[in-house]
């Protein structure tokens, strides 16, 4: 008998999220008054749950089934359209300072010197931006977010100001063109 | 089945009306703007057509349905050429659809023929695009007949087949793809049920009565998730130095001297594009491989062979026309770009399927004609502005990310003035990021969300027609064929895995 040794990864987190959401939606569907309204959510929730369970337990499945669950299938030998990044290891991929950035005062710091990696910071910045927009209005939160983001990546004063102004103009454009409610938040 | 005389009458009338629609100055302006934006979006690695189209989708709200779709299609078409710019100049494909272009485009650039390669790409893109659009118009009578013969059961089954195809064609395992697709379908059940006035999963929030906004979902998956992905790649696109030298007219001449290669690659792109899930990234490689196979000098490929650039670039623009076939006919988008396009159609009240091939056939033809004009523009812009195109590759990703995020968040709010949509794009952005990270098919999830309402509505309508009997899905020959195809697609990998494990035992 194989020991169940779980090494939790972000993929497990993703699968557990999908599992919890679909399990809740399945259970909730039984409280619907109409059978018609419940049928489609039940079918799709069961399909999602089954797939998620197969993926969570793939290491404990019989070999043919494990292969079918885990192995990538690619009938064309290519990748799906517009879904993947271009090849990761490109000569053009850059981890050095941008000469263009350098001229505008940019100075990308080494990742080790940062309390957060770039993705974590970007995610937190976006969450703060959405939260800030809800509280004080998107028109005012936008330049703050952009300036903060640009400052974190040390893009230089000219770019920080330029990007902040540009972002403000973009939101203003949405306000004028579509009357999007960006002026006020719940606190203002 | 509609008679052939009636079809010809319908087509003639619709074509004339479409010419009238296209000839309007504002429509022509949207084609030009769309092509230009598409070239820029395609040339910036990390963006690509689905993201570009998604962030601009909310801005099409004030436009008429026809102009909005023409604008989006133009972006899509322009980005196919735009993707080749970075591929040729700095060896980084702007979109996966230009990955094969790097093989010979970059060596050409390094040997001092960058301008030749760029104009080869522009002319091959334009000529193949023109050829496939003409072919699409010629094929439309057949399409009309097929589309109008489909009923609710077939539309439901074709949606399921489309999702199944995507799960096996796209990256990762079939189960990952199916999980993503099923989860996408599940998300569409939030809000008021389609056939009964029952509220589902709304938690008493009126903001959720209309369900999740598929535009917010697409913005989350294509923009926010992609920006989180891009953030991990510090700096700009490239610091590779290149010299823009060569002869722009020699590139066009190279393309003109190889008409068979252009049309063959364009046709391959169109055929592959018509298969859901297998878009330009696939056709790009298939056409390149076919060019090598049929070449008298295959050993020269990879060293700056013009045929490599022409084949790859002709195929990806050919894909645009092909991918419109399942999108407009059955509402089954074949890629991220056509998923956004389908979202645009639905947002502007245009239902893919019978309507677009009968009462609204003029709109369909105006889209085709816009593609024709767009391809001519690609040729013109690609040749005239060839020297300026290199500037696009100098843009720093740290400059792009906050601007894309702003466009996405304000766009998400703009569609329905609903903060639930902003929350949706944020949550789906995070889920999408981890899906990218672990090789789950984002396209399958997007298609699930886009196809969900169509699938559920046709599912219930079919059951209503049959008094609740599931046999309606296996009654007509076309239904049986669709069921068999879906089972073959889903069970094929299982059989293959069983055989693999059996032979290795």
XYZ file of C-alpha atoms in Angstrom:
693
model
C 0.000 0.000 0.000
C 1.391 3.378 -0.948
C 1.716 5.980 1.737
C -0.303 9.113 1.222
C 2.419 11.726 1.349
C 1.034 15.074 0.381
C 3.405 17.754 -0.675
C 1.069 20.701 -0.961
C 1.689 22.933 -3.941
C -0.154 25.883 -5.408
C -1.764 23.416 -7.830
C -3.355 21.621 -4.891
C -4.586 24.999 -3.700
C -6.092 25.647 -7.121
C -7.744 22.225 -7.251
C -9.092 22.532 -3.708
C -10.549 25.928 -4.624
C -12.303 24.412 -7.639
C -13.435 21.481 -5.484
C -14.934 23.679 -2.759
C -16.711 25.950 -5.257
C -18.187 23.092 -7.305
C -19.111 21.052 -4.204
C -20.937 24.057 -2.763
C -22.736 24.698 -6.044
C -23.751 21.050 -6.309
C -25.144 20.936 -2.774
C -26.893 24.289 -3.178
C -28.533 23.160 -6.433
C -30.660 20.634 -4.541
C -32.414 23.518 -2.798
C -33.660 25.004 -6.082
C -37.409 24.970 -6.483
C -37.333 23.843 -10.080
C -35.776 20.645 -11.408
C -35.092 22.420 -14.698
C -33.015 25.099 -12.982
C -31.037 22.521 -11.021
C -30.185 20.015 -13.768
C -27.459 21.885 -15.654
C -25.585 23.102 -12.554
C -25.708 19.557 -11.176
C -24.285 18.024 -14.349
C -21.499 20.585 -14.656
C -20.681 20.522 -10.925
C -20.430 16.716 -10.956
C -18.194 16.848 -14.057
C -15.934 19.429 -12.386
C -15.789 17.450 -9.129
C -14.908 14.219 -10.924
C -12.109 15.854 -12.899
C -10.743 17.634 -9.826
C -10.794 14.404 -7.804
C -9.005 12.532 -10.591
C -6.321 15.222 -10.673
C -5.940 15.301 -6.889
C -5.641 11.511 -6.684
C -3.757 10.922 -9.937
C -0.748 9.332 -8.216
C -2.975 6.638 -6.692
C -4.824 5.620 -9.847
C -4.216 2.476 -11.918
C -1.489 3.109 -14.512
C -3.674 3.381 -17.660
C -6.022 5.778 -15.923
C -3.121 7.720 -14.396
C -1.578 8.143 -17.848
C -4.866 9.382 -19.271
C -5.261 11.855 -16.404
C -1.709 13.137 -16.153
C -0.194 12.927 -19.610
C -0.600 15.849 -21.965
C -2.494 15.016 -25.119
C -1.528 16.908 -28.235
C -2.944 15.709 -31.512
C -1.127 18.352 -33.521
C 2.189 18.398 -31.742
C 1.797 22.107 -31.261
C 0.289 24.390 -28.682
C -3.119 25.862 -28.457
C -3.568 29.159 -30.128
C -2.747 32.308 -28.231
C -2.784 30.443 -25.007
C 0.827 29.986 -24.180
C 3.616 32.375 -23.815
C 6.158 32.481 -26.538
C 9.061 30.114 -25.820
C 10.482 31.002 -22.464
C 14.163 30.626 -23.179
C 14.674 33.268 -25.795
C 17.835 35.142 -26.482
C 15.743 38.245 -26.233
C 14.514 37.521 -22.737
C 15.992 40.094 -20.517
C 17.015 40.120 -16.939
C 19.423 43.008 -17.269
C 18.730 46.671 -16.966
C 17.043 48.220 -19.933
C 19.232 50.822 -21.555
C 16.089 52.793 -22.159
C 15.156 52.526 -18.522
C 18.615 53.519 -17.484
C 18.355 56.737 -19.385
C 15.159 57.617 -17.605
C 16.466 56.828 -14.207
C 15.348 53.208 -14.081
C 17.325 50.899 -11.899
C 15.815 47.470 -11.559
C 16.909 46.059 -8.246
C 17.933 42.433 -7.893
C 15.067 40.218 -6.813
C 16.918 39.117 -3.690
C 16.831 42.670 -2.325
C 13.026 42.772 -2.518
C 10.663 41.748 0.282
C 8.253 40.428 -2.373
C 8.729 38.840 -5.763
C 7.355 40.663 -8.810
C 4.222 38.535 -9.179
C 3.283 38.778 -5.487
C 3.799 42.521 -5.541
C 1.763 42.914 -8.729
C -1.073 40.850 -7.264
C -1.089 42.834 -4.004
C -0.930 46.097 -5.944
C -3.918 45.087 -8.090
C -5.921 44.041 -4.996
C -5.056 47.347 -3.315
C -5.994 49.215 -6.504
C -9.400 47.535 -6.716
C -10.001 48.074 -3.008
C -8.848 51.686 -3.195
C -11.041 52.307 -6.238
C -14.056 50.972 -4.362
C -13.312 53.218 -1.386
C -12.217 56.519 -2.946
C -13.169 56.232 -6.624
C -11.263 54.729 -9.526
C -10.333 58.076 -11.046
C -8.242 58.955 -7.970
C -6.994 55.473 -7.106
C -5.677 54.836 -10.614
C -2.760 57.318 -10.699
C -1.837 56.260 -7.153
C -1.685 52.612 -8.226
C 0.298 53.349 -11.358
C 2.715 55.667 -9.585
C 3.221 53.123 -6.806
C 3.744 50.323 -9.293
C 6.190 52.317 -11.393
C 8.062 53.505 -8.298
C 8.411 49.921 -7.038
C 10.027 48.958 -10.319
C 12.115 52.160 -10.217
C 11.124 53.398 -13.618
C 12.361 56.917 -13.056
C 10.514 60.151 -12.284
C 9.673 60.989 -15.887
C 8.026 57.630 -16.505
C 6.242 57.613 -13.142
C 4.659 60.993 -13.851
C 3.967 60.175 -17.495
C 2.322 56.838 -16.743
C 0.250 58.303 -13.908
C -1.061 61.048 -16.163
C -1.748 58.575 -18.958
C -3.660 56.252 -16.615
C -5.709 59.173 -15.292
C -6.573 60.138 -18.877
C -7.612 56.541 -19.677
C -10.051 56.441 -16.748
C -11.302 59.928 -17.588
C -11.910 58.716 -21.143
C -14.098 55.883 -19.820
C -15.972 58.388 -17.662
C -16.650 60.707 -20.611
C -17.333 58.012 -23.210
C -19.302 55.455 -21.191
C -20.241 57.387 -18.053
C -18.492 54.756 -15.960
C -18.917 55.484 -12.220
C -15.269 56.230 -11.440
C -15.593 59.570 -9.654
C -16.796 58.377 -6.265
C -16.173 55.509 -3.911
C -18.077 54.423 -0.841
C -16.065 56.862 1.319
C -16.299 59.899 -0.946
C -33.243 22.304 -46.287
C -33.275 25.715 -47.953
C -33.276 25.641 -51.781
C -30.161 26.679 -53.719
C -32.050 29.414 -55.590
C -33.175 30.920 -52.308
C -29.612 30.747 -50.978
C -28.201 32.553 -54.043
C -30.862 35.256 -53.715
C -30.100 35.624 -50.020
C -26.361 35.882 -50.694
C -26.678 38.455 -53.487
C -28.885 40.688 -51.401
C -26.681 40.335 -48.321
C -23.467 41.022 -50.229
C -24.852 44.248 -51.666
C -26.020 45.330 -48.229
C -22.630 44.398 -46.754
C -20.813 46.534 -49.344
C -23.024 49.433 -48.293
C -22.192 48.838 -44.630
C -18.465 48.614 -45.269
C -18.376 51.724 -47.463
C -19.383 53.988 -44.577
C -16.492 56.294 -43.528
C -16.807 55.417 -39.830
C -16.677 51.687 -40.571
C -13.582 52.138 -42.739
C -12.043 54.164 -39.909
C -12.633 51.322 -37.421
C -10.948 48.895 -39.808
C -7.865 51.152 -40.020
C -7.772 51.751 -36.251
C -8.296 48.043 -35.550
C -5.524 46.944 -37.905
C -3.084 49.496 -36.443
C -3.911 48.513 -32.859
C -3.706 44.856 -33.814
C -0.212 45.302 -35.236
C 0.922 47.019 -32.017
C -0.761 44.438 -29.752
C 0.662 41.571 -31.776
C 4.158 43.029 -31.786
C 4.315 43.238 -28.005
C 5.253 39.830 -26.591
C 3.111 38.990 -23.606
C 0.043 40.730 -24.953
C -1.355 39.085 -28.054
C -4.755 39.324 -29.728
C -7.039 37.880 -26.997
C -5.735 40.335 -24.414
C -5.769 43.283 -26.797
C -9.286 42.501 -27.943
C -10.510 41.875 -24.391
C -9.278 45.186 -22.962
C -10.736 47.111 -25.881
C -14.057 45.239 -25.867
C -15.750 47.552 -23.303
C -14.829 50.550 -25.446
C -16.936 49.149 -28.290
C -20.129 49.630 -26.255
C -21.081 52.918 -27.961
C -20.488 51.431 -31.433
C -23.039 49.651 -33.565
C -22.808 45.866 -33.460
C -21.391 45.697 -36.981
C -18.712 48.322 -36.371
C -17.742 46.735 -33.047
C -17.250 43.285 -34.558
C -15.405 44.699 -37.561
C -13.124 46.607 -35.186
C -12.408 43.449 -33.156
C -11.829 41.307 -36.247
C -9.430 43.941 -37.565
C -7.444 43.835 -34.318
C -7.313 40.038 -34.603
C -6.149 40.186 -38.218
C -3.576 42.931 -37.591
C -2.116 41.124 -34.598
C -1.349 38.083 -36.728
C 1.036 40.204 -38.767
C 2.187 42.196 -35.724
C 3.363 39.019 -34.040
C 6.002 38.579 -36.715
C 7.708 41.917 -36.000
C 9.342 40.928 -32.715
C 9.821 37.386 -34.042
C 11.876 38.696 -36.965
C 13.716 41.543 -35.262
C 14.524 40.130 -31.833
C 13.738 36.398 -31.990
C 10.819 36.713 -29.566
C 7.451 35.921 -31.177
C 4.891 38.580 -30.361
C 2.237 35.873 -30.254
C 2.479 32.055 -30.275
C 1.077 32.315 -33.803
C 4.452 33.677 -34.923
C 6.649 31.163 -33.122
C 7.679 29.402 -36.344
C 8.468 32.762 -37.936
C 11.508 33.093 -35.656
C 13.183 30.074 -37.288
C 13.998 31.894 -40.512
C 12.870 35.449 -39.775
C 15.498 36.125 -37.146
C 18.392 34.647 -39.170
C 17.282 36.854 -42.074
C 17.325 39.847 -39.730
C 20.790 38.934 -38.457
C 22.094 38.670 -41.998
C 21.089 42.277 -42.691
C 17.745 41.513 -44.384
C 15.332 42.551 -41.624
C 13.298 44.774 -43.941
C 13.032 41.985 -46.498
C 11.729 39.649 -43.802
C 9.215 42.190 -42.454
C 7.786 42.952 -45.892
C 7.753 39.227 -46.735
C 5.700 38.739 -43.604
C 3.358 41.637 -44.429
C 2.802 40.516 -48.024
C 2.416 36.820 -47.146
C -0.036 37.730 -44.367
C -2.008 39.986 -46.702
C -2.164 37.672 -49.736
C -3.023 34.585 -47.686
C -5.593 36.584 -45.754
C -7.193 37.810 -48.983
C -7.230 34.321 -50.469
C -8.847 32.698 -47.444
C -11.505 35.402 -47.093
C -12.469 34.986 -50.753
C -12.610 31.232 -50.158
C -14.769 31.835 -47.093
C -17.238 33.886 -49.141
C -17.339 31.176 -51.809
C -17.934 28.524 -49.147
C -20.693 30.484 -47.462
C -23.601 28.884 -49.420
C -22.558 25.484 -48.074
C -22.211 26.923 -44.583
C -25.656 28.498 -44.770
C -27.202 25.161 -45.689
C -25.464 23.362 -42.822
C -26.196 26.038 -40.219
C -29.873 26.286 -41.104
C -30.302 22.508 -40.843
C -29.236 22.486 -37.179
C -31.774 22.431 -34.362
C -31.479 22.915 -30.588
C -30.169 19.379 -29.874
C -27.434 19.803 -32.501
C -26.435 23.211 -31.143
C -26.098 21.763 -27.656
C -24.084 18.799 -28.953
C -21.834 20.947 -31.122
C -21.072 23.118 -28.064
C -20.056 20.017 -26.108
C -18.022 18.739 -29.072
C -16.274 22.106 -29.341
C -15.373 22.049 -25.663
C -14.180 18.441 -25.955
C -12.003 19.287 -28.962
C -10.414 22.141 -27.087
C -9.589 19.994 -24.085
C -7.606 17.601 -26.226
C -6.017 20.074 -28.603
C -4.933 22.540 -25.952
C -2.056 22.242 -23.568
C -1.920 19.964 -20.545
C -3.803 16.780 -19.874
C -7.296 16.127 -21.164
C -8.644 15.939 -17.609
C -7.161 19.342 -16.796
C -8.790 20.745 -19.915
C -12.099 19.138 -19.109
C -11.980 20.365 -15.500
C -11.383 23.898 -16.768
C -14.180 23.631 -19.343
C -16.693 22.128 -16.897
C -15.819 24.772 -14.301
C -16.412 27.445 -16.922
C -19.836 25.972 -17.716
C -20.604 25.801 -13.994
C -19.788 29.497 -13.506
C -22.424 30.412 -16.089
C -25.167 28.918 -13.926
C -24.891 31.880 -11.535
C -27.850 34.240 -11.896
C -31.388 33.779 -13.181
C -31.970 30.377 -14.807
C -32.658 30.579 -18.553
C -35.960 28.695 -18.779
C -37.431 29.319 -15.325
C -37.388 32.502 -13.239
C -35.276 30.858 -10.523
C -32.373 32.643 -8.864
C -29.219 30.568 -8.551
C -26.196 31.328 -6.334
C -26.930 35.047 -6.101
C -26.730 35.347 -2.269
C -29.481 37.934 -2.495
C -27.191 40.309 -4.423
C -28.953 42.016 -7.310
C -25.547 42.533 -8.914
C -25.452 38.773 -9.551
C -28.968 38.409 -10.987
C -27.648 38.659 -14.544
C -24.866 36.209 -13.771
C -21.137 36.714 -14.137
C -20.085 39.009 -16.949
C -18.207 36.932 -19.499
C -16.314 40.073 -20.431
C -15.091 40.403 -16.839
C -14.134 36.725 -16.914
C -12.157 37.211 -20.124
C -10.471 40.332 -18.765
C -9.502 38.386 -15.660
C -8.180 35.389 -17.558
C -6.541 37.128 -20.498
C -5.407 40.393 -18.943
C -4.967 40.133 -15.169
C -3.633 36.561 -15.205
C -1.341 37.368 -18.124
C -0.004 40.486 -16.401
C 0.754 38.498 -13.237
C 2.593 36.088 -15.494
C 4.434 38.884 -17.277
C 5.437 40.549 -14.007
C 7.748 37.640 -13.287
C 9.705 38.521 -16.428
C 11.436 41.747 -15.478
C 12.539 44.367 -17.952
C 11.465 45.021 -21.477
C 10.922 42.792 -24.392
C 14.505 42.739 -25.459
C 17.864 44.350 -25.200
C 19.012 42.693 -28.385
C 20.526 45.243 -30.712
C 19.447 44.984 -34.326
C 20.000 46.951 -37.443
C 16.985 47.555 -39.662
C 18.560 47.009 -43.035
C 17.590 45.339 -46.281
C 15.196 46.070 -49.119
C 11.461 46.313 -48.506
C 10.458 45.633 -52.119
C 12.624 42.573 -52.407
C 10.559 41.037 -49.585
C 7.311 41.616 -51.475
C 8.884 40.200 -54.635
C 9.952 37.085 -52.722
C 6.344 36.494 -51.700
C 4.927 37.196 -55.157
C 7.327 34.704 -56.687
C 5.948 31.898 -54.485
C 2.154 31.976 -54.990
C 1.704 28.222 -54.470
C 3.448 28.359 -51.107
C 1.353 31.361 -50.028
C -1.979 29.800 -51.018
C -1.107 26.353 -49.700
C -0.012 27.763 -46.318
C -3.028 30.048 -46.184
C -5.344 27.152 -46.931
C -3.661 24.996 -44.261
C -4.141 27.859 -41.804
C -7.786 28.181 -42.749
C -8.473 24.444 -42.425
C -6.705 24.176 -39.061
C -8.303 27.396 -37.835
C -11.728 25.897 -38.430
C -10.990 23.202 -35.827
C -11.840 24.486 -32.336
C -8.784 24.839 -30.140
C -6.201 24.502 -32.877
C -5.529 28.015 -33.984
C -2.666 29.916 -35.537
C 0.001 28.575 -33.194
C -0.656 25.102 -34.571
C -1.127 26.098 -38.225
C 2.085 28.126 -38.005
C 4.150 24.985 -37.317
C 2.153 22.730 -39.634
C 2.611 25.127 -42.563
C 6.311 25.529 -41.755
C 6.786 21.749 -41.643
C 4.905 21.366 -44.930
C 7.098 24.060 -46.513
C 10.192 22.099 -45.496
C 8.698 18.834 -46.773
C 7.837 20.237 -50.174
C 10.945 22.380 -50.601
C 13.700 21.549 -53.078
C 16.217 22.880 -50.558
C 15.038 21.778 -47.095
C 18.563 22.056 -45.690
C 18.364 25.870 -46.012
C 15.484 26.180 -43.542
C 16.526 27.693 -40.234
C 19.285 29.723 -41.857
C 17.198 32.603 -43.158
C 15.113 30.936 -45.849
C 12.399 33.217 -47.234
C 10.071 30.236 -47.690
C 10.053 29.647 -43.922
C 8.868 33.190 -43.186
C 6.314 33.178 -46.000
C 4.800 29.804 -45.025
C 4.546 30.640 -41.325
C 3.091 34.103 -41.867
C 0.677 33.073 -44.616
C -0.719 30.335 -42.404
C -1.468 32.450 -39.333
C -3.446 35.034 -41.283
C -5.242 32.197 -43.072
C -6.295 30.970 -39.658
C -8.300 34.142 -39.020
C -10.796 33.319 -41.784
C -10.953 29.661 -40.798
C -11.560 30.374 -37.141
C -14.581 32.505 -38.046
C -16.359 29.439 -39.463
C -17.182 27.677 -36.160
C -17.489 31.004 -34.329
C -20.106 32.563 -36.569
C -21.832 29.336 -37.611
C -22.248 27.550 -34.297
C -20.982 29.951 -31.654
C -17.990 27.683 -31.037
C -14.884 29.851 -30.856
C -11.690 28.075 -31.792
C -9.267 30.227 -29.822
C -8.959 32.978 -27.235
C -9.325 35.638 -29.903
C -12.505 34.180 -31.333
C -13.836 33.672 -27.792
C -13.482 37.418 -27.256
C -15.029 37.995 -30.665
C -17.968 35.793 -29.697
C -18.235 37.772 -26.470
C -18.402 40.923 -28.567
C -21.115 39.443 -30.757
C -23.227 38.521 -27.733
C -22.553 41.864 -26.040
C -23.938 43.652 -29.088
C -26.986 41.392 -29.327
C -25.770 39.348 -32.297
C -26.437 35.624 -31.883
C -24.104 33.304 -33.788
C -25.822 30.567 -35.777
C -28.972 30.732 -37.902
C -29.549 34.481 -37.520
C -26.084 35.398 -38.784
C -26.687 33.189 -41.817
C -30.195 34.306 -42.658
C -31.710 37.593 -41.493
C -28.308 39.049 -40.478
C -26.254 37.614 -43.324
C -25.243 41.125 -44.391
C -23.416 41.554 -41.065
C -21.553 38.291 -41.625
C -20.512 39.385 -45.104
C -19.489 42.805 -43.847
C -17.109 41.041 -41.430
C -15.630 39.072 -44.334
C -15.287 42.209 -46.461
C -13.677 44.048 -43.537
C -11.103 41.272 -43.411
C -10.453 41.734 -47.118
C -9.841 45.458 -46.661
C -7.852 44.797 -43.505
C -5.496 42.479 -45.340
C -4.838 45.137 -47.981
C -4.100 47.577 -45.154
C -1.646 45.123 -43.586
C 0.246 45.077 -46.863
C 0.242 48.872 -47.114
C 1.142 49.548 -43.481
C 3.670 46.741 -43.362
C 5.568 48.162 -46.316
C 5.179 51.892 -45.663
C 5.883 51.839 -41.920
C 8.418 49.031 -41.921
C 11.145 51.307 -40.512
C 8.935 52.518 -37.655
C 7.712 49.064 -36.611
C 10.930 48.297 -34.745
C 10.103 50.912 -32.078
C 7.346 48.694 -30.734
C 9.857 46.089 -29.619
C 11.579 48.634 -27.341
C 8.651 48.946 -24.935
C 9.353 47.995 -21.324
C 6.961 45.418 -19.843
C 6.928 47.330 -16.554
C 5.352 50.196 -18.483
C 2.793 47.915 -20.143
C 1.597 46.059 -17.030
C 0.025 48.925 -15.011
C -1.637 50.372 -18.116
C -3.143 46.996 -19.072
C -4.343 46.519 -15.477
C -6.002 49.957 -15.516
C -7.679 49.235 -18.866
C -8.912 45.881 -17.542
C -10.271 47.111 -14.210
C -12.000 50.203 -15.566
C -13.235 48.181 -18.557
C -14.601 45.508 -16.240
C -16.532 48.163 -14.348
C -17.678 49.946 -17.516
C -19.566 47.033 -19.069
C -22.384 46.978 -16.515
C -21.298 49.597 -13.948
C -21.223 46.692 -11.525
C -18.547 46.137 -8.869
C -19.328 42.424 -8.899
C -17.696 42.382 -12.343
C -14.527 43.944 -10.952
C -14.473 41.284 -8.218
C -15.037 38.641 -10.894
C -12.081 39.769 -12.971
C -9.861 39.883 -9.892
C -10.807 36.389 -8.666
C -10.666 34.871 -12.156
C -7.366 36.644 -12.728
C -5.822 34.888 -9.743
C -7.363 31.522 -10.671
C -6.218 32.054 -14.259
C -2.671 32.831 -13.150
C -2.405 29.520 -11.306
C -3.985 27.751 -14.265
C -1.324 29.223 -16.543
C 1.301 28.184 -14.039
C 0.135 24.566 -13.883
C -0.723 24.070 -17.560
C -4.513 24.170 -17.374
C -6.309 25.256 -20.510
C -7.394 28.860 -20.093
C -9.157 28.641 -23.439
C -11.271 25.724 -22.213
C -12.355 27.769 -19.183
C -13.158 30.809 -21.322
C -15.103 28.707 -23.783
C -17.023 27.103 -20.951
C -18.042 30.559 -19.773
C -18.933 31.768 -23.273
C -20.719 28.572 -24.318
C -22.484 27.924 -21.014
C -25.633 30.001 -21.605
C -25.923 28.766 -25.218
C -25.426 25.153 -24.153
C -27.871 25.313 -21.242
C -30.562 27.074 -23.227
C -30.368 24.558 -26.093
C -30.153 21.677 -23.619
C -33.413 22.675 -21.916
C -35.102 23.585 -25.186
C -34.275 20.132 -26.540
C -35.630 18.445 -23.424
C -38.771 20.587 -23.623
C -39.268 19.414 -27.221
C -38.889 15.759 -26.194
C -40.905 15.936 -22.949
C -37.740 15.360 -20.933
C -36.388 12.469 -22.971
C -32.623 12.448 -23.527
C -33.187 10.356 -26.643
C -33.647 13.578 -28.594
C -29.851 13.881 -28.608
C -29.496 10.629 -30.557
C -32.528 10.787 -32.854
C -31.299 12.486 -36.017
C -28.264 11.234 -37.979
C -26.413 14.531 -37.453
C -26.989 14.275 -33.678
C -25.700 10.709 -33.620
C -22.620 11.785 -35.589
C -21.929 14.597 -33.108
C -22.321 12.241 -30.128
C -19.985 9.677 -31.727
C -17.407 12.365 -32.512
C -17.552 13.707 -28.942
C -17.118 10.214 -27.471
C -14.228 9.529 -29.841
C -12.535 12.760 -28.830
C -13.019 12.104 -25.113
C -12.278 8.378 -25.055
C -9.448 8.455 -27.601
C -6.777 9.515 -25.103
C -7.984 6.855 -22.625
C -7.663 4.140 -25.254
C -4.251 5.493 -26.245
C -3.103 5.512 -22.614
C -4.399 1.953 -22.112
C -2.483 0.771 -25.187
C 0.659 2.622 -24.094
C 0.604 1.081 -20.628
C -0.231 -2.339 -22.150
C 2.688 -2.232 -24.561
C 5.135 -1.015 -21.926
C 4.106 -3.716 -19.453
